[in-house]
CSV table of C-alpha atoms and ligand atoms in Angstrom, one decimal:
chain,number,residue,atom,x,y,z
A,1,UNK,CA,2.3,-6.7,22.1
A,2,UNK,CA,5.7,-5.5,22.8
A,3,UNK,CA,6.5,-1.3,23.1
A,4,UNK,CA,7.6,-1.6,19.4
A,5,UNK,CA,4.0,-0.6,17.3
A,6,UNK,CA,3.8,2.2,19.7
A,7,UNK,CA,6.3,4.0,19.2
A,8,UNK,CA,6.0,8.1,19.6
A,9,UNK,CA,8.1,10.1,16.5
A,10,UNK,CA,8.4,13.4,17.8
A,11,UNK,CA,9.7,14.3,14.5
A,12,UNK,CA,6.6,13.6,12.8
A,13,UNK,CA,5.8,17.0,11.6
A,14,UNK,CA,5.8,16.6,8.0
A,15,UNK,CA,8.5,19.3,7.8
A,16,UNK,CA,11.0,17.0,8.8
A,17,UNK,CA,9.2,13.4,9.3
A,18,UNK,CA,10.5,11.1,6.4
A,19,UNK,CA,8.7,10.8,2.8
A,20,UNK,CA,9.1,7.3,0.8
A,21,UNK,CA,8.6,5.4,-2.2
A,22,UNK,CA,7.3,1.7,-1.5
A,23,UNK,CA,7.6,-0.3,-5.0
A,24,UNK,CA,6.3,-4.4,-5.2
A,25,UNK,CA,8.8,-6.2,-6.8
A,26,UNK,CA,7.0,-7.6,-9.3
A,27,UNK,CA,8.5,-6.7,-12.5
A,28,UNK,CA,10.5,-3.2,-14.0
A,29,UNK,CA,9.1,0.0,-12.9
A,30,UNK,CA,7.0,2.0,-15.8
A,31,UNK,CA,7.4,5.7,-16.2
A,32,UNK,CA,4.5,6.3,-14.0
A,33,UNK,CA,6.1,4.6,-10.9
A,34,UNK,CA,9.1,6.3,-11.5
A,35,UNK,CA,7.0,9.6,-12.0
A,36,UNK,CA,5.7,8.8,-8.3
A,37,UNK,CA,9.0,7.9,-7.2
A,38,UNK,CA,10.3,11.4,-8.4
A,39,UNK,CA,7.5,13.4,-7.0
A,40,UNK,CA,7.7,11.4,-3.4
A,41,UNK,CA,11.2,12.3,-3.4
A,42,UNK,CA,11.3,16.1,-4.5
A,43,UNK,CA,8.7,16.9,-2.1
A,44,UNK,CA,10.4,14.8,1.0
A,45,UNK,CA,14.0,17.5,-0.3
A,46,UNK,CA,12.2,20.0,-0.9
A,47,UNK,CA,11.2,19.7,3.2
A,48,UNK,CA,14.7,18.8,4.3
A,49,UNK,CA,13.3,15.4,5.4
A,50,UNK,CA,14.8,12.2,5.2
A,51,UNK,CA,13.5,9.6,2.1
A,52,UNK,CA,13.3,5.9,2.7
A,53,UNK,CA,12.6,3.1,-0.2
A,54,UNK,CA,10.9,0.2,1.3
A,55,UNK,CA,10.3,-2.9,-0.7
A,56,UNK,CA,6.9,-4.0,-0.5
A,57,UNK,CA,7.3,-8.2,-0.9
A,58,UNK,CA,5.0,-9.7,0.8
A,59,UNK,CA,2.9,-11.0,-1.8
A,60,UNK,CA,4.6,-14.2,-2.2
A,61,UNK,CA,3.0,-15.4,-5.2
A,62,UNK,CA,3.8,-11.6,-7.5
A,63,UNK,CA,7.4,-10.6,-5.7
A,64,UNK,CA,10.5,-12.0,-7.4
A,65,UNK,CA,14.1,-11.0,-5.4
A,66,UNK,CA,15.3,-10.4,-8.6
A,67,UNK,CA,13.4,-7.0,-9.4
A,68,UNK,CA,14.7,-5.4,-6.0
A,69,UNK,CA,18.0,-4.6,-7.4
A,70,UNK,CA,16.5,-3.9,-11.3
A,71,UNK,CA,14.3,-1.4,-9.4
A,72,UNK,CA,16.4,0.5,-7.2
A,73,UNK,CA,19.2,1.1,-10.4
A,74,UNK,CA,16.1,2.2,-12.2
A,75,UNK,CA,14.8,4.9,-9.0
A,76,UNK,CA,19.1,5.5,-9.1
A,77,UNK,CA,19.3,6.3,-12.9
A,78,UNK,CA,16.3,8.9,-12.7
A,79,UNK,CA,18.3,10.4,-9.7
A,80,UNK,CA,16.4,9.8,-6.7
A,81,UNK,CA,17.9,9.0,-3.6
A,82,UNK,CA,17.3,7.6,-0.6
A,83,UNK,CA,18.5,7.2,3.0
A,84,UNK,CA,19.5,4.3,4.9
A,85,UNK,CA,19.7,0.6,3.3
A,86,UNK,CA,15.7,-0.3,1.8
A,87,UNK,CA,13.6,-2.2,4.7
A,88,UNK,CA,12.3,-5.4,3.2
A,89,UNK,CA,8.3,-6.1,4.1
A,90,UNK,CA,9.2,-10.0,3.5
A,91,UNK,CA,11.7,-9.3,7.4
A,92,UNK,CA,9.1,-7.9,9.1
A,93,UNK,CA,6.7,-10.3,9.5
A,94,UNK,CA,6.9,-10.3,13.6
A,95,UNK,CA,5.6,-6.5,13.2
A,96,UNK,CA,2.6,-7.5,11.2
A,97,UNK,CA,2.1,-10.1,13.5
A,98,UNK,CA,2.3,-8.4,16.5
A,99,UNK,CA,-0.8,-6.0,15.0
A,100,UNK,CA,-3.0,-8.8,14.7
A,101,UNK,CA,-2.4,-10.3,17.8
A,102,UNK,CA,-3.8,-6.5,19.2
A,103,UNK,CA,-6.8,-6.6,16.6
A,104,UNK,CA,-7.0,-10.5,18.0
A,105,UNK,CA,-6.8,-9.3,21.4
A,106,UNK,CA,-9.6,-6.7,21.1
A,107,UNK,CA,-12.0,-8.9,19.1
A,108,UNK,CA,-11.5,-6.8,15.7
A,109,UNK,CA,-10.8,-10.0,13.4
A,110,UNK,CA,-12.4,-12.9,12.4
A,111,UNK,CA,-11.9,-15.7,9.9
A,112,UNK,CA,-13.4,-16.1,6.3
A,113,UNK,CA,-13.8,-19.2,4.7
A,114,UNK,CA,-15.6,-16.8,1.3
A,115,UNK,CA,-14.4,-18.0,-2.2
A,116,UNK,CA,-14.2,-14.8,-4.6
A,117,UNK,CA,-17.1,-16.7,-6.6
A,118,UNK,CA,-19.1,-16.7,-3.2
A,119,UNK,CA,-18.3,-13.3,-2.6
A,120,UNK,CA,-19.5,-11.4,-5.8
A,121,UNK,CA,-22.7,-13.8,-5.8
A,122,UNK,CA,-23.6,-12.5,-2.1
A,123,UNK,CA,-22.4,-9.1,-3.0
A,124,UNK,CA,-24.7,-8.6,-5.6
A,125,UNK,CA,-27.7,-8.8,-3.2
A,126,UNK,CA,-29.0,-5.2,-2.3
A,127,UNK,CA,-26.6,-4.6,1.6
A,128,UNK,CA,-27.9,-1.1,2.6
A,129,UNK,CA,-25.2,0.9,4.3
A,130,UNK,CA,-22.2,-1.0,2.6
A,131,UNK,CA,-20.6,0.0,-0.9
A,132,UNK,CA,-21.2,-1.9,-4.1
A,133,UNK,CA,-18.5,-4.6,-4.1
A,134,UNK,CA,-18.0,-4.9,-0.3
A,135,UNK,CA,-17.7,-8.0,1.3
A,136,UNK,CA,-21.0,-8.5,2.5
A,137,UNK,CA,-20.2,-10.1,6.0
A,138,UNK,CA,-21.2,-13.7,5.3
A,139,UNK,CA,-18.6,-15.0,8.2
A,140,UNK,CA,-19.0,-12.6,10.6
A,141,UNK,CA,-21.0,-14.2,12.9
A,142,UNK,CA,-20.5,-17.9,12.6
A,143,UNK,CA,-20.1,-19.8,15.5
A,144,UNK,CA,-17.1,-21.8,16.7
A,145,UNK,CA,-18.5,-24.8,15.5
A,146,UNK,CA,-19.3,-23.4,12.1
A,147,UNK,CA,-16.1,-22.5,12.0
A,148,UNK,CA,-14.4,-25.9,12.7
A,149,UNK,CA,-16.8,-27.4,10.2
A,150,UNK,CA,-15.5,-25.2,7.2
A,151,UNK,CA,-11.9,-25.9,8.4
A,152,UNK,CA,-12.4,-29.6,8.2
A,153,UNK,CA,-13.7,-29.2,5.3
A,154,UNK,CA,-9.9,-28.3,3.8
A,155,UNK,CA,-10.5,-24.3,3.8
A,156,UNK,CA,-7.9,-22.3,5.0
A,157,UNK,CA,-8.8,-18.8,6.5
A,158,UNK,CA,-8.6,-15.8,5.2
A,159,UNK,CA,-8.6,-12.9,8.5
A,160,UNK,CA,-10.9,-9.8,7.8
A,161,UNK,CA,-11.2,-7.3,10.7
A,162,UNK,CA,-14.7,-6.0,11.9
A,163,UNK,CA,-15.4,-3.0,10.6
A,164,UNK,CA,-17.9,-3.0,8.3
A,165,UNK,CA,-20.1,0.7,8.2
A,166,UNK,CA,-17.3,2.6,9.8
A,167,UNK,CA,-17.4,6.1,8.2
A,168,UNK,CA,-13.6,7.0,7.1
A,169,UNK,CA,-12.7,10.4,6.0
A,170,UNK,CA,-9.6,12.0,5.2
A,171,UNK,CA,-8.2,15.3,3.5
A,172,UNK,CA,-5.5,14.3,0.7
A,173,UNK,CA,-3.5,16.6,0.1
A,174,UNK,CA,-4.2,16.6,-3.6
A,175,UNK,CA,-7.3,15.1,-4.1
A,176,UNK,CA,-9.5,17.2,-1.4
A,177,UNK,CA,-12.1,15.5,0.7
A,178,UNK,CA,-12.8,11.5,0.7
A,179,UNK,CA,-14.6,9.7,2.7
A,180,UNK,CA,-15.4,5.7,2.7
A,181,UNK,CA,-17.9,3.9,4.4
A,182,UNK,CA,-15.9,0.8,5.2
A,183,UNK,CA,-16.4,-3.0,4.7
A,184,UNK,CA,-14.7,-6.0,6.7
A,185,UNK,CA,-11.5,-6.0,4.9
A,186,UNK,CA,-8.9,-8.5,5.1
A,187,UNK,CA,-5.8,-8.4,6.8
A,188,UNK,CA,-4.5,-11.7,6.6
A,189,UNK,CA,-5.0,-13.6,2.9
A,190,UNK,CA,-5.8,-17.5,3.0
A,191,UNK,CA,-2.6,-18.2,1.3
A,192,UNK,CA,-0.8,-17.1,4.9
A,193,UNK,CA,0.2,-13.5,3.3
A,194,UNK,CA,-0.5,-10.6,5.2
A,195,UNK,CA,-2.5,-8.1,3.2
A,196,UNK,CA,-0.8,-4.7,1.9
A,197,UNK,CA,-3.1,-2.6,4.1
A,198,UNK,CA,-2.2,-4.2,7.3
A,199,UNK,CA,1.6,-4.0,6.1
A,200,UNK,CA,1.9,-0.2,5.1
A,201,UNK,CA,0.4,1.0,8.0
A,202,UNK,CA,2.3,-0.8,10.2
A,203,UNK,CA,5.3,0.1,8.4
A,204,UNK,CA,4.6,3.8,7.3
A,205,UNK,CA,3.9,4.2,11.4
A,206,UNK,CA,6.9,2.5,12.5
A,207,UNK,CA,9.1,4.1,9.8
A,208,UNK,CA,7.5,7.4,11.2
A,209,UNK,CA,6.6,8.3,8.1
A,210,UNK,CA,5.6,12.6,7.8
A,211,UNK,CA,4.0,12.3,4.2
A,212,UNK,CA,2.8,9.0,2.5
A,213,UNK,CA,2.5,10.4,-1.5
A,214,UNK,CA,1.4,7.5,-4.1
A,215,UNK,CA,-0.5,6.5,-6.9
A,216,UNK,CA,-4.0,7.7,-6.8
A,217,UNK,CA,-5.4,4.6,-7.8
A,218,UNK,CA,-4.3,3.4,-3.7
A,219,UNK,CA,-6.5,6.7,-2.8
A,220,UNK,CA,-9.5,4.1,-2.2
A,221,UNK,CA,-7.4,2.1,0.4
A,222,UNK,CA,-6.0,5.2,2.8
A,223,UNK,CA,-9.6,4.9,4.8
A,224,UNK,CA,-8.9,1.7,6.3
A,225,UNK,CA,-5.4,2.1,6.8
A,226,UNK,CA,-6.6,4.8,9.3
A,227,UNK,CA,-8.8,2.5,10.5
A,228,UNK,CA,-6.2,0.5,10.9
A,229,UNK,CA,-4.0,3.5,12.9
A,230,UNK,CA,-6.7,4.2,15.0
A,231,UNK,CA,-7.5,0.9,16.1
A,232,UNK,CA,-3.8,-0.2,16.9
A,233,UNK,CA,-3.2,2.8,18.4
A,234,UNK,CA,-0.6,4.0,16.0
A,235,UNK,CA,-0.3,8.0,14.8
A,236,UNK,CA,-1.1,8.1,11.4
A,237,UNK,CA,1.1,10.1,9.1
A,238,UNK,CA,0.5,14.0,8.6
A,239,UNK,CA,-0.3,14.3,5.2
A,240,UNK,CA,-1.7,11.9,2.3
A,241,UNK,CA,-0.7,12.8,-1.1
A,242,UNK,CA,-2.4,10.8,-3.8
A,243,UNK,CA,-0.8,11.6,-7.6
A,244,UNK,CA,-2.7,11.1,-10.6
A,245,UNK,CA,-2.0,8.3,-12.8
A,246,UNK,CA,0.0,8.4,-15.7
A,247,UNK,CA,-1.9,8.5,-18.6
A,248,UNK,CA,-1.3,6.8,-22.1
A,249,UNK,CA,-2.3,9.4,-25.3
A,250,UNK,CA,-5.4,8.1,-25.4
A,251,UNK,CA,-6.2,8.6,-21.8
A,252,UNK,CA,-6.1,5.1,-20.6
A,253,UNK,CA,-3.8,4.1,-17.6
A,254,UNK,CA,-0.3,3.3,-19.0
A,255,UNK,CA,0.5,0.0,-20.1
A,256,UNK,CA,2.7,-2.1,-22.9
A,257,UNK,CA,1.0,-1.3,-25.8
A,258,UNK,CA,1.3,2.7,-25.6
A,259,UNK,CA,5.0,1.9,-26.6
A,260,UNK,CA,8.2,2.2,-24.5
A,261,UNK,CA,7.1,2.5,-20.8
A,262,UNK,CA,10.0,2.2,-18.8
A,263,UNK,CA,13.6,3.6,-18.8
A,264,UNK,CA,15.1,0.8,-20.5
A,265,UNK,CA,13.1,0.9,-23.4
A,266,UNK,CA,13.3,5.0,-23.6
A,267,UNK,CA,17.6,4.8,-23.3
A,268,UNK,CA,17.3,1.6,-26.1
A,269,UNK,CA,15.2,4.2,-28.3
A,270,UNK,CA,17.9,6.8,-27.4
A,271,UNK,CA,17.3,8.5,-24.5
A,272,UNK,CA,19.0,9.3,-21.8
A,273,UNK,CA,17.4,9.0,-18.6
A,274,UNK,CA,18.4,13.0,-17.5
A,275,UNK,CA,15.7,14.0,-20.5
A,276,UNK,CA,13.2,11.2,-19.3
A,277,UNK,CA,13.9,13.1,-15.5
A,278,UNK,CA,13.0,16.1,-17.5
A,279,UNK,CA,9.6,14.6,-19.2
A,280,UNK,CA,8.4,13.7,-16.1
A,281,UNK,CA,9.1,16.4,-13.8
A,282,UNK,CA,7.5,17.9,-16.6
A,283,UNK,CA,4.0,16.0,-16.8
A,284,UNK,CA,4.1,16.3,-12.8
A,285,UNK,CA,4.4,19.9,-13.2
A,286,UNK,CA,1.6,20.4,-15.6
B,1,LIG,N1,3.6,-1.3,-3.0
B,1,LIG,C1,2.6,-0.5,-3.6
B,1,LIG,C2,2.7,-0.5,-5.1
B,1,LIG,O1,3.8,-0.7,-5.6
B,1,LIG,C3,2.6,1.0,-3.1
B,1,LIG,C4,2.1,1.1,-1.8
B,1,LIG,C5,2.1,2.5,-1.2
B,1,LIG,O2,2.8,3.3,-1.7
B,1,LIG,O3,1.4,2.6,-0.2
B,1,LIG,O4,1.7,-0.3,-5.8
């Protein structure tokens, strides 16, 4: 480990610690991104802190280069802003590895050889303490030679870190109490990418980030990312803002076939993205 994951921000207040707005390049951003975008962003002005865009790409398989620049005219056009050039995810890959070298180091990971299939079939015996749905700890303890066996066997690895019944709880900012009784997550995919929790906490701790605001359907996953702070030693951010989502007329979560969902539909029917600002300042404000 070098000095660089431990890093004190004495700015981290979140009066003047950075805000940000951390989009996957994986195709246009709909109105409800750029909803998030515009609320991360007001509230990061409206403290006089800095805002940072940071391009989440390390799923390998979903992110296409060709997005980055589509997004960041779209964030442009509905006038946010941001400081400093966009950190990509897809250049920091020493960071993320330096974390699981500590995990590694303090016997917090191990490796899972689980196919989905095999997961939901173990999953769905009765587990006690662990949530419906949680990986049910079938790797946990095999032995080295167990391990050797499966890799022979042409399986690569996923890396999932131990802590499975760890009680995580957490005051968001907008959505009150939560608290998570954890599973062994993974941190590491088999396909070699490193998993989006193990990513945005390093990141959001390096960038010294004062408030992480986002979608509330990532509300579920800020329990182990402060697992994650605590265990690599990292201060988490101040404040956790979780939005609601955007919602379609009839209630369900925004997608294609409630019409024209991004800005480039809404300026072809018209519009001009100062009155689609408006909107969803608007919605936010409701
Ligand atoms: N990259 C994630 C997304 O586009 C957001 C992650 C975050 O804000 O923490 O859904």
């Amino acid at each position: 480990m070098t000095a660089r994951l431990d890093l004190f921000h004495p700015d981290r207040e979140p009066e003047a610690a950075p805000g940000r707005y951390a989009p996957s390049p994986t195709g246009r951003l709909h109105l409800g991104n750029l909803r998030t975008a515009l609320i991360a962003w007001r509230s990061a002005r409206d403290r006089g802190a800095r805002f940072l865009v940071r391009i989440e790409d390390i799923d390998t398989g979903r992110s296409r280069d060709e997005w980055i620049e589509v997004q960041l005219e779209e964030l442009r056009q509905i006038g946010v802003d941001w400081d400093g050039e966009p950190v990509r995810q897809s250049e920091r890959h020493d960071l993320y590895r330096e974390a699981l070298s500590k995990l590694e180091a303090d016997g917090l990971l191990y490796e899972c050889f689980c196919t989905r299939a095999e997961i939901r079939e173990a999953a769905s015996a009765p587990h006690g303490e662990l949530p419906e749905g949680a990986y049910p700890g079938t790797c946990r303890e095999l032995t080295e030679a167990e391990r050797a066996g499966r890799r022979a066997a042409g399986r690569p690895p996923a890396l999932r870190v131990r802590a499975a019944g760890a009680r995580v709880g957490f005051d968001d900012h907008l959505c009150g109490r939560v608290e998570k009784t954890l599973d062994d997550f993974v941190v590491r995919r088999n396909d070699g990418d490193f998993a989006y929790n193990l990513a945005v906490t390093v990141d959001d701790a390096d960038q010294g980030i004062g408030e992480v605001l986002r979608g509330a359907d990532l509300l579920d996953t800020t329990p182990r990312q402060l697992w994650l702070y605590d265990r690599l030693g990292l201060a988490a951010p101040a404040r956790f803002s979780h939005v609601p989502l955007m919602l379609g007329e009839d209630g369900e979560r925004l997608a294609k076939r409630h019409g024209a969902i991004t800005l480039e539909e809404r300026i072809e029917a018209g519009e001009s993205p100062a009155s689609v600002r408006r909107e969803l300042f608007d919605s936010a404000d409701r």
